[in-house]
XYZ file of C-alpha atoms in Angstrom:
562
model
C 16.068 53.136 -5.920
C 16.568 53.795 -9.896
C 14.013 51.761 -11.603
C 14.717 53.658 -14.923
C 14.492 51.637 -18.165
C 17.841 51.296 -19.932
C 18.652 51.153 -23.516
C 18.954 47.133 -24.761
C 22.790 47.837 -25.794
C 25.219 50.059 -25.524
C 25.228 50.631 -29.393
C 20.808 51.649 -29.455
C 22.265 54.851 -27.790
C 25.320 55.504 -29.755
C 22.980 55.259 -32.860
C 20.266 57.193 -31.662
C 22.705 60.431 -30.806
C 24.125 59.858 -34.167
C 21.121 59.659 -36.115
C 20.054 62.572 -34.650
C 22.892 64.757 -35.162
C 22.934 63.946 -38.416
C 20.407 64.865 -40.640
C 19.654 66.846 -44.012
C 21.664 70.005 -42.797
C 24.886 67.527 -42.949
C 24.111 67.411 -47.086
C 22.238 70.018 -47.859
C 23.936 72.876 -45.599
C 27.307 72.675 -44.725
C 29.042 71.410 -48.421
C 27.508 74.634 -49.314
C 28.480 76.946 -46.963
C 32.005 75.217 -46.817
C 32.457 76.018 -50.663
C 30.803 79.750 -49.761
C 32.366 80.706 -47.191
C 36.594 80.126 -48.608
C 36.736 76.203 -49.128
C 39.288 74.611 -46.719
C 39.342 77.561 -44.970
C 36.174 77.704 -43.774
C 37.474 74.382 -41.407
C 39.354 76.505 -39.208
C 36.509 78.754 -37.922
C 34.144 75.363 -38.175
C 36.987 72.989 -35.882
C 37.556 75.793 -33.565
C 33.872 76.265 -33.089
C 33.603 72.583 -32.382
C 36.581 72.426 -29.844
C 35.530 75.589 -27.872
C 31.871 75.106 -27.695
C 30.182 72.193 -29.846
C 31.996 69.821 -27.867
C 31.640 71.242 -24.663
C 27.607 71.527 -24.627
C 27.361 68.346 -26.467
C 29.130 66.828 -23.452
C 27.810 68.814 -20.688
C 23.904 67.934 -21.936
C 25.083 63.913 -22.122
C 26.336 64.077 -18.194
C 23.007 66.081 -17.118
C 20.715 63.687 -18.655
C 22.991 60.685 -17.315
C 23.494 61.632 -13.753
C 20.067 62.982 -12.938
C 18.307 60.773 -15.277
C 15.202 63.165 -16.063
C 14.212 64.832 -18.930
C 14.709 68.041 -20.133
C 12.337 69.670 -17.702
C 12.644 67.476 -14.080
C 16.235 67.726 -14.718
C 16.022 71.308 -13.122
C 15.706 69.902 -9.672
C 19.594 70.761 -9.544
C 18.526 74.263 -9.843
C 14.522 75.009 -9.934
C 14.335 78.458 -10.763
C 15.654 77.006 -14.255
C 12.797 74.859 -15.003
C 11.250 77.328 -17.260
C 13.771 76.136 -19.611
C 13.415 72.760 -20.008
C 9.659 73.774 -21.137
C 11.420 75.797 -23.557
C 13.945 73.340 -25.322
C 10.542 70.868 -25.127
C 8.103 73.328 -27.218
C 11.042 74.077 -30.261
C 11.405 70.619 -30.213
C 7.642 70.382 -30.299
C 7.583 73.107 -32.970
C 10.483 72.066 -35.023
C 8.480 68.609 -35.577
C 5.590 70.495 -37.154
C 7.588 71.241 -40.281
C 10.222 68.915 -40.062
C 8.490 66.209 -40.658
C 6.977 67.818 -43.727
C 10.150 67.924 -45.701
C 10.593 63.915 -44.267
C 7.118 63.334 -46.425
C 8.473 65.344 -49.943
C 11.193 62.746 -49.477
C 8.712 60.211 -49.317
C 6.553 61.285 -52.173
C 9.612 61.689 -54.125
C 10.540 58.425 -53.250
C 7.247 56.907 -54.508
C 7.452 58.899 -57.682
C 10.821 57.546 -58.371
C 8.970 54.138 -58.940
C 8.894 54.669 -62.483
C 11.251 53.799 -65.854
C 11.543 57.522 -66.691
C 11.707 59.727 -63.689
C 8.676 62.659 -63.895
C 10.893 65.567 -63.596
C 12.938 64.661 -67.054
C 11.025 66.441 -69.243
C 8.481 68.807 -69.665
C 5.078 68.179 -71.353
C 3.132 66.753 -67.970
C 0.392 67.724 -66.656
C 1.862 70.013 -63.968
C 4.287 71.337 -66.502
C 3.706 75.499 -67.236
C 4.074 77.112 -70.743
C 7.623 78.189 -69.575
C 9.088 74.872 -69.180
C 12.387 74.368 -71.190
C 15.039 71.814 -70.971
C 18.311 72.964 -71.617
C 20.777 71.129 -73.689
C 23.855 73.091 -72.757
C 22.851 76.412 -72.957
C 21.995 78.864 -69.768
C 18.792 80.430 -69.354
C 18.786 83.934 -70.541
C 17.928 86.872 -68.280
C 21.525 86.256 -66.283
C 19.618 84.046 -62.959
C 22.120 81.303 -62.492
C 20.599 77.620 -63.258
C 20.393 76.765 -59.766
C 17.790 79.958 -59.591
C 15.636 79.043 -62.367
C 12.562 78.553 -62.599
C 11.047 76.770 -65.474
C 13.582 73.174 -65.562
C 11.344 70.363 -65.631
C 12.586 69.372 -61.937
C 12.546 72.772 -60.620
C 8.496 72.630 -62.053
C 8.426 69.205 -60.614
C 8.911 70.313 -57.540
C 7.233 73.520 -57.519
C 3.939 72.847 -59.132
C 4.287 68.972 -59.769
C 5.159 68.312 -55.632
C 4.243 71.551 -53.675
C 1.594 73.106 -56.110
C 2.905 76.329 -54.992
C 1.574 77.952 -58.478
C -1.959 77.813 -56.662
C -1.250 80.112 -53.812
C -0.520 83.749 -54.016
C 1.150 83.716 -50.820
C 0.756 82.652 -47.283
C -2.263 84.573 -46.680
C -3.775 82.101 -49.919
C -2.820 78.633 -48.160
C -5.541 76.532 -50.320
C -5.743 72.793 -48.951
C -3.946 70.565 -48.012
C -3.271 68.184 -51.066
C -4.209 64.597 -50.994
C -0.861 63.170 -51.984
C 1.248 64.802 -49.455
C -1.496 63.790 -46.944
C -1.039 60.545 -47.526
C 2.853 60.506 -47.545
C 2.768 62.792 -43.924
C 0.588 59.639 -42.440
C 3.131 57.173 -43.621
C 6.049 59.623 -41.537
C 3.534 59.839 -38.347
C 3.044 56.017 -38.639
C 6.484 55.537 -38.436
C 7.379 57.785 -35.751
C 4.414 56.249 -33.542
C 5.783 52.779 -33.629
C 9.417 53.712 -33.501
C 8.880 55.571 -30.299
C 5.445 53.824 -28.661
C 7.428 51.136 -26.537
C 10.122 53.891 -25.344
C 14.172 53.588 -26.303
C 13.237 49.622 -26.349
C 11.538 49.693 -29.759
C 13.128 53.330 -31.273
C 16.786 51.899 -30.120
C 16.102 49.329 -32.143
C 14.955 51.202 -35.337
C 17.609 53.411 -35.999
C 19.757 50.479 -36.609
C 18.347 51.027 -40.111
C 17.932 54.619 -39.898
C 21.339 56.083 -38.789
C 23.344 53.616 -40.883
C 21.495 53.666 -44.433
C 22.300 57.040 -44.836
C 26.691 55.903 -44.726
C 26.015 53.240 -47.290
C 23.936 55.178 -49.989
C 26.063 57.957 -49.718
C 29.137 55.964 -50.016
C 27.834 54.628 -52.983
C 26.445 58.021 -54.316
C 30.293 58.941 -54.156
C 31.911 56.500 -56.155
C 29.371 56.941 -58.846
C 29.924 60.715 -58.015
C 34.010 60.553 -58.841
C 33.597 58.606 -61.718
C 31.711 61.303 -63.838
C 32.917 63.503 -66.259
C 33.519 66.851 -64.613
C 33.290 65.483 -60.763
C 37.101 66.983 -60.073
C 36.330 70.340 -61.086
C 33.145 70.066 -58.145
C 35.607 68.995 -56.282
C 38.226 71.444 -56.774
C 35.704 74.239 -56.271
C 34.427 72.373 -52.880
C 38.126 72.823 -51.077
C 39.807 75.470 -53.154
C 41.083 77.510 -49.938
C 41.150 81.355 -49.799
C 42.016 82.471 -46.798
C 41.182 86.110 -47.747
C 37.336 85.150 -46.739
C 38.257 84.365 -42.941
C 38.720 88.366 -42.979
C 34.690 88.447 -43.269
C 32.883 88.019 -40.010
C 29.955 86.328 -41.770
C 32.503 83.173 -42.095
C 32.409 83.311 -38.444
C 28.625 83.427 -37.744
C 28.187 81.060 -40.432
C 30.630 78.508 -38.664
C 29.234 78.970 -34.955
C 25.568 78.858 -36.130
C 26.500 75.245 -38.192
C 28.432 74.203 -35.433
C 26.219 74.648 -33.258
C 22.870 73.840 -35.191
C 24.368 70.743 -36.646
C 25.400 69.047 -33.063
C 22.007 69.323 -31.904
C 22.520 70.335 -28.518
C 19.774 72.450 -26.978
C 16.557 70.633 -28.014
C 16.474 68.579 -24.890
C 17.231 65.675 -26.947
C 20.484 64.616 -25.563
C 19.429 65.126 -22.133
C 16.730 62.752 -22.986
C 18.720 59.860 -24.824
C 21.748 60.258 -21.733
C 18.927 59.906 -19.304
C 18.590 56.098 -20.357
C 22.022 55.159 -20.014
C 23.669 52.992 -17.507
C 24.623 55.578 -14.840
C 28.168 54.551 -15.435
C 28.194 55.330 -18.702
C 31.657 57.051 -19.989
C 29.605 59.298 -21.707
C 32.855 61.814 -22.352
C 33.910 59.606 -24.583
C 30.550 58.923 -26.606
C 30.365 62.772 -26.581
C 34.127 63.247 -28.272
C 32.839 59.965 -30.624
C 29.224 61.029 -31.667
C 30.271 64.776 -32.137
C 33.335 63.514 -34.528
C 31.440 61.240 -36.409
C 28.365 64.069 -37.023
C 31.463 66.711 -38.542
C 33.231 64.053 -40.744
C 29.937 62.954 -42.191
C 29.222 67.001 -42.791
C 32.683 67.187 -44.478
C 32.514 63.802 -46.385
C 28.737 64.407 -47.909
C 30.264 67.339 -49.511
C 32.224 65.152 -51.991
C 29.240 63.380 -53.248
C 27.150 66.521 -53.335
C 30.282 68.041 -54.901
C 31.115 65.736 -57.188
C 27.329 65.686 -59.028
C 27.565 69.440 -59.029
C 30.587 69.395 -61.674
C 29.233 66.591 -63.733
C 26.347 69.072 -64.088
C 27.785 72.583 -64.510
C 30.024 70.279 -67.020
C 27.170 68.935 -69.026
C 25.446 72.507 -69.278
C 28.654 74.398 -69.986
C 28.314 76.579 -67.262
C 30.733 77.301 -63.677
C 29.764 75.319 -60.776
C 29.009 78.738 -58.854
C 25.809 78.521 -61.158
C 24.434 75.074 -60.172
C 25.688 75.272 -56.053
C 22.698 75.696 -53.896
C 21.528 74.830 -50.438
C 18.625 73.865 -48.866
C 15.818 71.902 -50.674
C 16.634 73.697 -54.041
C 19.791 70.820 -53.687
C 17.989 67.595 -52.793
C 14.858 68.327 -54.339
C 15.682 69.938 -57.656
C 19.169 70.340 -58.409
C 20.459 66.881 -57.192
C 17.638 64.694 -58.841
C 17.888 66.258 -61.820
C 21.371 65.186 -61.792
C 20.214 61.921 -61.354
C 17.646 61.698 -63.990
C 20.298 61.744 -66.807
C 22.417 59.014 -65.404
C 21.903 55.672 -66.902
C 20.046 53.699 -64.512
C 18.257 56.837 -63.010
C 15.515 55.164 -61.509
C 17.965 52.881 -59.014
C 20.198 56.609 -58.132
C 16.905 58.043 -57.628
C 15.677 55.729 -55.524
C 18.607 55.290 -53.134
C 19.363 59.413 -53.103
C 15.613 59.599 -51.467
C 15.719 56.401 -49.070
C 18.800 58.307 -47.791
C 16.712 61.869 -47.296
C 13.914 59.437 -45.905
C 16.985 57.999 -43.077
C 18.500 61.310 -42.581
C 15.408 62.948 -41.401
C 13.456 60.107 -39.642
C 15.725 59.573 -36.718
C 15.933 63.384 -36.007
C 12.163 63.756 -35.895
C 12.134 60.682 -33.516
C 14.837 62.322 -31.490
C 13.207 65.493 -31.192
C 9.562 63.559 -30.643
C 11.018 61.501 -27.790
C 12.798 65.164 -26.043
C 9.034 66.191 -25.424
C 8.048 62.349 -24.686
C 10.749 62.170 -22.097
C 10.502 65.651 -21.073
C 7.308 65.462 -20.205
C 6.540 62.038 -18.971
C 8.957 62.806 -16.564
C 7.475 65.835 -15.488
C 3.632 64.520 -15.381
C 3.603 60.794 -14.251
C 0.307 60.287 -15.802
C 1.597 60.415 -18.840
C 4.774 58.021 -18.025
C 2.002 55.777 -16.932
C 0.023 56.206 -20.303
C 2.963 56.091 -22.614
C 1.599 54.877 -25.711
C -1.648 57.455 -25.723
C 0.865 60.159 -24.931
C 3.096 58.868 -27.966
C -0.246 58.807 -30.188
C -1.297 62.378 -28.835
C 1.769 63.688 -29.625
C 2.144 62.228 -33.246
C -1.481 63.064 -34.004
C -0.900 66.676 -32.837
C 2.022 67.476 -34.391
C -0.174 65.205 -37.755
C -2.711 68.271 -37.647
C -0.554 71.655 -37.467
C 1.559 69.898 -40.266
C -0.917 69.779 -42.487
C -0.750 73.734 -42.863
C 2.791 73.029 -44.119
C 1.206 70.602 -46.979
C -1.238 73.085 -48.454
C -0.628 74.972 -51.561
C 1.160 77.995 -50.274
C 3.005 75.392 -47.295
C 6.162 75.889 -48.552
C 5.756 79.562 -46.701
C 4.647 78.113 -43.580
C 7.886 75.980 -43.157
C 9.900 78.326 -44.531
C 8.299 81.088 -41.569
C 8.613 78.206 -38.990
C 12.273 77.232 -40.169
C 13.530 81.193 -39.307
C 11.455 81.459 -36.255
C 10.484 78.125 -34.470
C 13.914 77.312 -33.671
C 16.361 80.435 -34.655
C 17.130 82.883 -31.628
C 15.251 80.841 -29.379
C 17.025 77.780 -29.632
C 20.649 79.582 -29.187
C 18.876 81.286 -26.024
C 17.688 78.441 -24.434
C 21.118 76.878 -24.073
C 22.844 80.323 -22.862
C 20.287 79.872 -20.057
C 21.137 75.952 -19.589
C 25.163 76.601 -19.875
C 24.474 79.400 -17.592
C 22.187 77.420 -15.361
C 24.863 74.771 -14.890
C 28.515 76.205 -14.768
C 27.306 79.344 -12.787
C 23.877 78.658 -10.336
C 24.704 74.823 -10.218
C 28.225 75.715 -10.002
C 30.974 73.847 -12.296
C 32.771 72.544 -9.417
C 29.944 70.686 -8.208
C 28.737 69.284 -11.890
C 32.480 68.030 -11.985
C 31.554 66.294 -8.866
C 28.680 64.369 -10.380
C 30.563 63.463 -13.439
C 33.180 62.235 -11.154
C 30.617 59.747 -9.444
C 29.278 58.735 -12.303
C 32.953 57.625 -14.306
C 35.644 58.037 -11.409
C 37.769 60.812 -13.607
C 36.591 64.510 -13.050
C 36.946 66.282 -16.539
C 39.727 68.477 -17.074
C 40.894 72.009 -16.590
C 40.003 72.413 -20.214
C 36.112 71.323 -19.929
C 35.599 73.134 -16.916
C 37.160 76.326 -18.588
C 34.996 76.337 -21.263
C 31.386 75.642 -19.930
C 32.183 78.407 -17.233
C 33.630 81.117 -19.615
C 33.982 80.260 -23.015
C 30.909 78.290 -24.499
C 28.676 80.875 -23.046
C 30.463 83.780 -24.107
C 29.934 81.963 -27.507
C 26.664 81.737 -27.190
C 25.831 85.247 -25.875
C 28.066 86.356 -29.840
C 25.764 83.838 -31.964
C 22.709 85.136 -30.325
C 23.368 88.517 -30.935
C 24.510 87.805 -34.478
C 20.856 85.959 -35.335
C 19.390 88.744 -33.316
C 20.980 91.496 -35.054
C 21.150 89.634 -38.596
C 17.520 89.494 -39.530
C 16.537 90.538 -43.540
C 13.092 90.663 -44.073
C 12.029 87.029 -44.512
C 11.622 86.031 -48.480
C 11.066 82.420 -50.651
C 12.660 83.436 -53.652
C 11.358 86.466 -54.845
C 8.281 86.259 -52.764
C 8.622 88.573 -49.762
C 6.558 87.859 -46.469
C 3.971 90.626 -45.363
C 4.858 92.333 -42.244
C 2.222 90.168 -40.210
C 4.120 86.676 -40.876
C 6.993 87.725 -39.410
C 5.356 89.404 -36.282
C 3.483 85.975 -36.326
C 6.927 84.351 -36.190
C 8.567 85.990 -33.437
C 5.028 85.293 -31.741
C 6.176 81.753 -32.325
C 9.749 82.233 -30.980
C 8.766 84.301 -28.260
C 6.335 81.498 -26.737
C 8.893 79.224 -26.398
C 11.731 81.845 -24.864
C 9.071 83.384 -22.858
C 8.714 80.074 -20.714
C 11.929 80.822 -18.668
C 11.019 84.258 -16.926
C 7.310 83.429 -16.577
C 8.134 79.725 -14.725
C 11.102 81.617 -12.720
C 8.365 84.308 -11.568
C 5.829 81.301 -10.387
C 8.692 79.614 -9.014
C 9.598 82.764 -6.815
C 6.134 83.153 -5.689
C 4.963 79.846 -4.646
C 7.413 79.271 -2.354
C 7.666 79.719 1.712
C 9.760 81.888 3.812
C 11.485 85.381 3.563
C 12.878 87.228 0.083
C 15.914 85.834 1.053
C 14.711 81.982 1.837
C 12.742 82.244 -1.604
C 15.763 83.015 -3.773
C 18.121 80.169 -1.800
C 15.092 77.101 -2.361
C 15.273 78.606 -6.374
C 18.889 78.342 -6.560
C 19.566 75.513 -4.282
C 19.524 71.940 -5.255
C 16.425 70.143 -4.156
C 18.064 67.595 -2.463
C 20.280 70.377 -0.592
C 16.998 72.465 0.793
C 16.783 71.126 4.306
C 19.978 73.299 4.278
C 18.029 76.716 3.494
C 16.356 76.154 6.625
C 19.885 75.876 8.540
C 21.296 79.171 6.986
C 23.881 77.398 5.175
C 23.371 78.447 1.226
C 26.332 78.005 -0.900
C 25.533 80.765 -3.672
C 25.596 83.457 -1.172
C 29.112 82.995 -1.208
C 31.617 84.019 -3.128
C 33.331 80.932 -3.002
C 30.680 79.846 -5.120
C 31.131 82.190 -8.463
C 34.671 81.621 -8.424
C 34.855 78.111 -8.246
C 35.951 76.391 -11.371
């Protein structure tokens, strides 16, 4: 008997898998690698992506959670020897929290210092301010860096020494302390987080009501006032001007299938965890074509606001928009704002722009929270039993290694866990899990399940795909982030040999799970070579079987069946 809590309404789930998808990536990532990477063009690569494998794992992770209803661990019982996997996708989610929620609390603070007639990073002449600081009334900084590069604006100081106080630190080996302001910002975020998650999908399904709809609204409104400034069309123009030459370039390609794939979310156990509260009926095909949809049109459709600001700007310094495009937190931090600041009514822009970063990244970090919640609880029922201690362990935890990421030099510490925590490792753990599923588990008999759960089995089409072609996808982007790998820099500041060894430390803990639990696995079982390998790749439910001889993988019928 299933005595399984439930999510209150249909919808609490439908948000939560949105609000996770969708986070700061959606702005800050893919309008800039769409106008990179050929404009328009750069859709074809991105939809195929989606069709052939974004889709696919998005839907096969909603069905595990749903029919087994576990967590990202205890979900293995359909294959044990896998287990070791489901600790994996639970520690990058654990890790991924230790700096995500850092960049939720610069949204904060920025938020807070918004509060304010005229907005700090305007001008120069504060406190945090260097000797260097200009403001530039149309003209271009001299020694050829493009203005998205420089230094020494007053919002690029703002958020370097005003936010960060990264002038204090020499590098990563000179952290410094933690600084007060930021402190108090990260408790707000881990305050939040507790009670959204503390009572299980019956309180958090209720929060991201707020959470994964504020983010449509503000940037709706972001893009009117976007289109109607001087200079918006030429953004605009720049953001979809196709040339297909650049599909020639296989970095297009990496850079599509690593979005795709990154943006969707699947992987972090997260989906498996949010499924695993649905009604076992559930069509949860079609809330996987909806939610996947939905998290690639808001991608596409952030890039005209972004867009639109970024011609205004290159307008009103007289330079190309190739010199003010950026990614990452150089766009919502510094270039963005800044933007902002010289609109009339800057303080209202400013505001909304940062209760949107504040949305955008809060669900996510709850999603990713509540994979290692679930994933665990199920796994230990000590912890089911103790929920809300678990919840507070887990938020005060992941409170004390972020506060490395708040120190002087912290920028370097999220920008070391942001290549490493969840890079390779990530794309490897869901090679094993497709792997796990459409080849051990078998496809046929995961069809089966889905079949019992929503009395269709999916099509030729699905099956294809998580047997053959979503893992053959995977196996290219891992190689690609395996074999891609520059020495890791922040600006002009290169890492020391050390950080990165400390890195793939980090990204080899999590990866290293799989082999090591498959290895206790084999040993701690009864019986003959032979018995041990069936009871790891038999179903638990299926082992009285083992005993009887009758073990489907050691037939062939089994590896061919699609």
């Amino acid at each position: 008997i299933d005595n399984r809590e439930t999510w209150g309404k249909k919808i609490d789930f439908l948000l939560s898998v949105i609000g996770f998808a969708v986070d700061l990536a959606n702005v800050w990532r893919f309008p800039y690698l769409c106008y990179k990477n050929g404009g328009g063009a750069f859709l074809i690569p991105y939809i195929l992506f989606l069709f052939i494998a974004g889709m696919p794992l998005f839907y096969m992770e909603l069905a595990l959670g749903q029919y087994n209803r576990e967590g990202a661990a205890t979900v293995w019982k359909i294959c044990p020897v896998f287990k070791g996997v489901g600790y994996t996708v639970i520690l990058i989610a654990l890790y991924v929290g230790f700096y995500y929620n850092v960049i939720i609390a610069w949204s904060l603070h920025y938020l807070f210092s918004s509060m304010t007639t005229e907005l700090p990073w305007l001008r120069c002449g504060n406190s945090w301010n260097s000797v260097n600081c200009t403001e530039f009334n149309g003209s271009l900084p001299e020694n050829g860096t493009s203005y998205a590069k420089y230094k020494h604006t007053p919002a690029a100081e703002y958020y370097e020494r005003g936010v960060l106080n990264l002038h204090e630190s020499s590098g990563i080996e000179d952290l410094g302390w933690p600084r007060w302001q930021l402190v108090l910002c990260l408790v707000v975020v881990v305050f939040i987080l507790y009670f959204s998650l503390w009572k299980g999908v019956k309180s958090s399904g209720k929060v991201v009501y707020i959470t994964a709809t504020m983010p449509y609204v503000v940037l709706f409104v972001l893009l009117i006032r976007g289109i109607t400034l001087d200079g918006s069309m030429k953004g605009i123009k720049q953001y979809l001007s196709i040339d297909f030459n650049r599909l020639s370039d296989p970095e297009v390609w990496i850079d599509a299938a690593t979005q795709i794939f990154y943006s969707l979310g699947a992987g972090f156990g997260v989906l498996i965890a949010f499924a695993s509260y649905n009604k076992f009926d559930n069509n949860c095909y079609r809330d996987a074509l909806l939610t996947s949809t939905v998290n690639c049109v808001t991608s596409f459709f952030s890039g005209f606001a972004i867009f639109s600001v970024l011609g205004y700007m290159a307008k009103k310094h007289g330079v190309e928009v190739k010199d003010v495009a950026t990614e990452g937190p150089g766009l919502v931090f510094v270039i963005y704002p800044e933007a902002i600041s010289t609109l009339l009514g800057s303080t209202f822009w400013a505001i909304v722009f940062f209760i949107m970063l504040l949305t955008l990244g809060i669900d996510s970090a709850m999603g990713g929270m509540e994979a290692v919640l679930t994933g665990l609880s199920d796994d230990f029922k000590i912890l089911k039993r103790n929920r809300k201690l678990f919840t507070f362990a887990t938020a005060f935890g992941t409170f004390l290694v972020a506060l490395l990421c708040i120190t002087n030099g912290g920028i370097y510490v999220v920008t070391l866990l942001d290549e490493y925590a969840a890079g390779t490792s990530i794309l490897f753990g869901v090679l094993i899990e497709a792997i796990g599923v459409s080849w051990f588990y078998g496809v046929d008999r995961f069809s089966e399940d889905i079949e019992r759960m929503m009395g269709f089995k999916p099509g030729l089409y699905w099956r294809l795909c998580w047997k053959y072609v979503s893992p053959a996808f995977l196996l290219f982007v891992v190689i690609a982030s395996a074999v891609k790998r520059p020495p890791l820099r922040y600006d002009n500041y290169v890492f020391p040999e050390w950080a990165n060894q400390i890195g793939w430390g980090v990204a080899m803990s999590s990866m290293l799970m799989v082999p090591f639990y498959a290895i206790y696995k084999f040993f701690s079982l009864p019986g003959t070579f032979r018995e041990r390998i069936a009871y790891c790749i038999t179903p638990e439910h299926e082992h009285h079987m083992v005993a009887e001889g009758k073990v489907r993988q050691f037939r062939l019928r089994h590896w061919l069946a699609i």
